[in-house]
Amino acid sequence: MPTLIINNLTKRYGKITAVNNLSFTVEKGNIYGILGPNGSGKTTTLGIILGITQKDSGDFTWFDGLKGKHARQKIGALLETPNFYPYLNADDNLEIIAHIKKINQKKFDDLLILVDLIHRRKSPFYTYSLGMKQRLAIAAAMVGDPEVLIFDEPTNGLDPQGIAEVRDTIKKIAQQGKTILMASHILDEVEKICSHVAIIKQGSLLATGTVGNIIGGDIQIEISSNENEKLQNVLTASGIVKDLHFEEQIIVLSLQNGKAAEDINKLAFQNGIALNHLFTRKRSLESEFLEITKNSQP
Ligand code: ATP
């Protein structure tokens, strides 16, 4: 049973289509990144699935159809830094959050250890660094022990140390087996934290899958010959190919470490097969994503 199914979701603001026929599925335990440049519709998507923003069409299903407050109780979200009381400490602020969420919780030790604020738990909020404030906000999203956590650009505005600490915190939360859905415009961040990714551009889905396959994957090689079946057998028997599949008349493969396209060419030649196509695919989504991001800069 998937945790969240998003199906053909669309949202327009006047002439702008903020989310355009978007579909993807988040499974339990996924660390799912929505990756896209500023203005690509990430926040709008998160707002819709949290019931804050009205969709125009399409639908989404949480927890196999659980509705309303039953679904919401299982979701903790951090869309923008909540308004903590500046003169209250971490414990007191979390107690207020628990009260607002109607959760009877007065002890926050585990949460404060998790977000690495236990040593500053009695300091007033206004004395915190930006990174500490953001980590308290993450703790606040986790009050009530939700099954799913939603983070919108969780490292925005932080310095490099703050960024590293927030990323570590998210990884620790992931290790607890939580499902996480986070929006980010930083490829590197998604690559470092997430297991899965949906790349969006102007509200439309560009690609989705595991981070390994989509942005962190091996270089892929395309080859073809007039004897593709024989070529496939030779390649499989050679032990230098990690995996291989057909895309119409083209064989697409990735190689074991230390092997290169020329090894494939040699192997084919030694077996009397002449290649009529040999092409090394770059990590195309990465370059495409960087291109998109560059184009979106003012
Ligand atoms: P960012 O990271 O900059 O917040 P994003 O990927 O989260 O970007 P959204 O905030 O979802 O993108 O915005 C998607 C598009 O919808 C943008 O063109 C934005 O200007 C537009 N938009 C968002 N909210 C509104 C609104 N309330 N009224 C009008 N247009 C809106």
CSV table of C-alpha atoms in Angstrom, one decimal, residues 26 35 68 84 155 215 236 264 271 278:
chain,number,residue,atom,x,y,z
A,26,VAL,CA,5.5,7.7,-2.6
A,35,LEU,CA,13.3,18.6,-7.2
A,68,GLY,CA,-9.4,14.2,7.0
A,84,PHE,CA,8.1,30.1,18.1
A,155,THR,CA,17.9,24.1,4.3
A,215,ILE,CA,20.6,11.4,-11.1
A,236,THR,CA,26.4,-11.0,-21.1
A,264,ILE,CA,32.9,-2.9,-25.6
A,271,ASN,CA,33.7,-11.7,-31.8
A,278,LEU,CA,28.3,3.4,-30.0
